[in-house]
XYZ file of N, CA and C in Angstrom:
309
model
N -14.394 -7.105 0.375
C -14.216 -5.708 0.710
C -12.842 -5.254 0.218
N -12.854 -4.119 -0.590
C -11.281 -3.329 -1.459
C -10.652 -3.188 0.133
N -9.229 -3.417 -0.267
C -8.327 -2.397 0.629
C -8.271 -1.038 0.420
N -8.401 -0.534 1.990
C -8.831 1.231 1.252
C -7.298 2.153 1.824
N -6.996 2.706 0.618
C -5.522 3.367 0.555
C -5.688 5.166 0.558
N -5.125 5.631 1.256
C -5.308 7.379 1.028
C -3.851 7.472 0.913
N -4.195 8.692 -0.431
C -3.041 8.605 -1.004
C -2.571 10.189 -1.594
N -1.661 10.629 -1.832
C -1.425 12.049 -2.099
C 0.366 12.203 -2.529
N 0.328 13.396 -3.323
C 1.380 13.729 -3.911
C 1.660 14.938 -4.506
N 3.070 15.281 -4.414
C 3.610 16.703 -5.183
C 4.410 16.625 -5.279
N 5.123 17.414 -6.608
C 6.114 17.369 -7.190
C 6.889 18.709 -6.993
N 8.233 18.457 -6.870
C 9.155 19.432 -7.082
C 10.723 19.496 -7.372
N 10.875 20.488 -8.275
C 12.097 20.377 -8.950
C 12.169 19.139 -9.684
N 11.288 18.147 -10.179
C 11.101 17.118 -10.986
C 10.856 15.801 -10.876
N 11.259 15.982 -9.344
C 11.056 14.533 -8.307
C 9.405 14.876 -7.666
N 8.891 14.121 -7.814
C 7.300 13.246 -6.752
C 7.827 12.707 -5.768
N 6.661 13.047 -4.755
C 6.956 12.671 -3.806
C 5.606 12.093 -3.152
N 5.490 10.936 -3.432
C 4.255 10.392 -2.918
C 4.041 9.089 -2.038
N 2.910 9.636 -1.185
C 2.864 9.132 0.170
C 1.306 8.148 0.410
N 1.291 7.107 0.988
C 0.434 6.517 0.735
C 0.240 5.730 1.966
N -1.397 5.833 2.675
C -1.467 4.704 3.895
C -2.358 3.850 3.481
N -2.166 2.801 4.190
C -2.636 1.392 3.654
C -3.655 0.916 4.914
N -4.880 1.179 4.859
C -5.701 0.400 6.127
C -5.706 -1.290 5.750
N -5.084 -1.884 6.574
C -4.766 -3.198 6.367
C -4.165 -4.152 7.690
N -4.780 -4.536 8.431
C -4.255 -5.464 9.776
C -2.807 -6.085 9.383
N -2.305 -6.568 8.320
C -1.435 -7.328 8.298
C -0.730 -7.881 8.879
N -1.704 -9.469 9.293
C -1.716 -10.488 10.415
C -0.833 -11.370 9.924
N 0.071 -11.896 10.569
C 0.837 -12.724 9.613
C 0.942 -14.234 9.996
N 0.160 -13.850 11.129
C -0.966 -15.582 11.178
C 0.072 -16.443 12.384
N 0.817 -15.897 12.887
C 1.667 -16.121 14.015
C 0.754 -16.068 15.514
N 0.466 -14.844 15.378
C -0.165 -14.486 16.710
C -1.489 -15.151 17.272
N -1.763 -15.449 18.335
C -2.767 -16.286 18.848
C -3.596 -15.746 19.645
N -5.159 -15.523 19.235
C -6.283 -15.599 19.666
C -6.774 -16.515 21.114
N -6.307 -15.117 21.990
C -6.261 -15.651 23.523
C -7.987 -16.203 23.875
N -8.794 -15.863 23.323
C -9.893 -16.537 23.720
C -10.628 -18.025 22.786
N -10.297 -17.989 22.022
C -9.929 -19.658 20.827
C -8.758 -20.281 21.225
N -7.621 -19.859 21.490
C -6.319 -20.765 21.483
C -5.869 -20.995 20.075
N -6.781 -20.611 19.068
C -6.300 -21.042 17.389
C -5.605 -19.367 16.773
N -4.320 -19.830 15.640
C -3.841 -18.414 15.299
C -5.049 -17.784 14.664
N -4.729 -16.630 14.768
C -5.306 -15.091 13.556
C -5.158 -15.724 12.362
N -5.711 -15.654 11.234
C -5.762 -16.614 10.167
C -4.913 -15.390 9.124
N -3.697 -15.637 8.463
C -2.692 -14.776 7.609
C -3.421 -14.036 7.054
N -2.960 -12.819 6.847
C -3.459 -11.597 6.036
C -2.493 -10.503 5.699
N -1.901 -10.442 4.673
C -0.705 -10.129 4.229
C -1.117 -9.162 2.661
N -0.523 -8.045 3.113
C -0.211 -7.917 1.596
C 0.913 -8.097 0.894
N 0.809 -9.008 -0.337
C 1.981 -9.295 -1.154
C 2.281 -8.358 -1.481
N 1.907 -7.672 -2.782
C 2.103 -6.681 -4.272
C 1.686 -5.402 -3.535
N 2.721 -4.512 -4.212
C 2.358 -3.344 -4.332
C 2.635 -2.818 -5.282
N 2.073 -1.774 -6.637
C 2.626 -1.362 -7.196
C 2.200 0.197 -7.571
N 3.395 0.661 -8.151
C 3.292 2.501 -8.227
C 3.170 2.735 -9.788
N 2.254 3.295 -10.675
C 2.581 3.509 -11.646
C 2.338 4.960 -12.025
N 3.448 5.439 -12.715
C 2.757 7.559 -12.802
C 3.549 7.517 -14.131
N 2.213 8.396 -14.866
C 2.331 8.501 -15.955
C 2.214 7.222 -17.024
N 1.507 6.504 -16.548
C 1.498 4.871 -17.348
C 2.959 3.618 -17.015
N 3.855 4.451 -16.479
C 4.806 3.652 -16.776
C 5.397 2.970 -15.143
N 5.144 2.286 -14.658
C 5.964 1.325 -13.517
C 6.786 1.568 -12.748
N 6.683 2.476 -11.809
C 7.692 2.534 -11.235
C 8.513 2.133 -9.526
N 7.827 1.328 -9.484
C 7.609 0.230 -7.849
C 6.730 -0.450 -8.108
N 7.670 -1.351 -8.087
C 6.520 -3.114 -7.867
C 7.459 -4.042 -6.865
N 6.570 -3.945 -5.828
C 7.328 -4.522 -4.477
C 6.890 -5.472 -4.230
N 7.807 -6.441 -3.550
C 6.743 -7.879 -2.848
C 7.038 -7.509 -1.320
N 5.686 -7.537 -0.595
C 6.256 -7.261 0.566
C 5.503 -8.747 1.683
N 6.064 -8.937 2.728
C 6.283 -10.087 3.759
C 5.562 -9.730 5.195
N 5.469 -10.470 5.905
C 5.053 -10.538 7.766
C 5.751 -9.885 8.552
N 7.058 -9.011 7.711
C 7.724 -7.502 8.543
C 6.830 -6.394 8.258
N 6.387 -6.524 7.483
C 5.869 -4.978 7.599
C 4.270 -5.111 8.404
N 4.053 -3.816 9.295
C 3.546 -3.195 10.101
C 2.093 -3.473 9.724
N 1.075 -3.231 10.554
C -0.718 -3.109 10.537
C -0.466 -1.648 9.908
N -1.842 -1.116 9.024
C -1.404 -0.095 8.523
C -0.482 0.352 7.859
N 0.468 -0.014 7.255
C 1.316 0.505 6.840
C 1.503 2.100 5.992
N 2.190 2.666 6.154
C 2.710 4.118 5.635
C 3.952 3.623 4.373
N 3.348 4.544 2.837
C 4.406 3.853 2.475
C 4.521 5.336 1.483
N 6.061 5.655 1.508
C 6.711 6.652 1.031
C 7.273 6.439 -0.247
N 7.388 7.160 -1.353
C 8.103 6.904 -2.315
C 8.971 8.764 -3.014
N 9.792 8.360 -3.854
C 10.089 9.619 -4.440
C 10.720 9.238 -5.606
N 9.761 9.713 -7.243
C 10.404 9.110 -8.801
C 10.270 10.149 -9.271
N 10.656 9.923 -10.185
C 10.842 11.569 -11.194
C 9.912 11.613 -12.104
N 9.466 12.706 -12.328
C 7.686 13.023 -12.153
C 7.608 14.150 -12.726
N 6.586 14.602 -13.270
C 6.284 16.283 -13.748
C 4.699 16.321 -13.209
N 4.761 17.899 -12.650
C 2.975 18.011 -12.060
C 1.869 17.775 -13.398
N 0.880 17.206 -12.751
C -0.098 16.353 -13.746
C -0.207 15.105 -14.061
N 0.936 14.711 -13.966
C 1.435 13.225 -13.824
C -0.011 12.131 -12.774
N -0.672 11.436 -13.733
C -1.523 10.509 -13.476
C -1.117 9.341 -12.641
N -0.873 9.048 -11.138
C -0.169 8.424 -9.988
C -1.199 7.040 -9.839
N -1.195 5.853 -10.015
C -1.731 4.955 -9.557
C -1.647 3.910 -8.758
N -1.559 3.905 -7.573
C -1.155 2.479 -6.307
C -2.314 1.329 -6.401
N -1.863 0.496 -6.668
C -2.030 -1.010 -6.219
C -1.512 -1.779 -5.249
N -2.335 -2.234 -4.281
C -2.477 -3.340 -3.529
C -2.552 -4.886 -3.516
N -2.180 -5.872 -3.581
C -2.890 -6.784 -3.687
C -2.737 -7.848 -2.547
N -3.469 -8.629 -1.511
C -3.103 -9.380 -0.433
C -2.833 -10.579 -1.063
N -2.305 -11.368 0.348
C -2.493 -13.115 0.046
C -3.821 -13.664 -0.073
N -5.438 -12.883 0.325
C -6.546 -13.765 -0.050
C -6.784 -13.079 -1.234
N -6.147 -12.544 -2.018
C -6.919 -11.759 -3.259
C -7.904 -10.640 -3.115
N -7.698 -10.184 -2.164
C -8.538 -8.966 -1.883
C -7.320 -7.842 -2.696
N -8.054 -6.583 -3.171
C -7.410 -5.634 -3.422
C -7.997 -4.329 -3.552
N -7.077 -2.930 -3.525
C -7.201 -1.682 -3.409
C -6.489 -0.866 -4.406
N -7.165 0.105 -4.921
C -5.653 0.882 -5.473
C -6.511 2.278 -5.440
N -5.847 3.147 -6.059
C -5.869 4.525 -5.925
C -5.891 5.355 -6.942
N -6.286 6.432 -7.652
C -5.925 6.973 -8.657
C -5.590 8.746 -8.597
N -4.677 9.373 -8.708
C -4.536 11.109 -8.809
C -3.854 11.685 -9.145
N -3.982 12.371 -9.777
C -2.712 13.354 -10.305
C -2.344 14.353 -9.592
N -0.800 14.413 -9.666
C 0.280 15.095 -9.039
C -0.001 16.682 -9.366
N 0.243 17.285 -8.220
C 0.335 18.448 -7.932
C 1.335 19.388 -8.325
């Protein structure tokens, strides 16, 4: 099953500003399953990446700090029309991404 991301953006004065939520538990395999006694089995997303206009502009590794769901904010310099693409990718190889152009 994709990770499913909603995602949106607009530009102004030359800067994007795009905002992106991540439906994703991100279990980080610590916490324990009071009716088994065995942990939540890890579920993490590693990779994230931002690309607008073809070209790269966030590629993050992210860790067992960040949040269930996560909300993730960005702001690059951008012109409206600008073709915005997010990628996901977890620790089991599951993945999501997104595709839209800027406003």
């Amino acid at each position: 099953m994709a990770i499913n991301l909603r995602t949106r953006g607009s530009v102004k004065g030359g800067v994007a500003e795009i905002k992106s939520l991540i439906r994703h538990p991100m279990e980080s395999g610590a916490r324990m399953d009071q009716s088994t006694g065995k942990p939540f089995p890890m579920k993490l997303i590693t990779n994230v990446e931002v690309v607008v206009a073809g070209k790269k502009v966030v590629d993050a590794q992210w860790s067992a700090n960040v949040s269930a769901n996560p909300y993730m904010h960005v702001n690059v310099a951008a012109n409206s029309g600008d073709e915005v693409t997010i990628s996901v990718v977890d620790n089991t190889g599951e993945k999501g991404s997104d595709t839209f152009n800027l406003r």
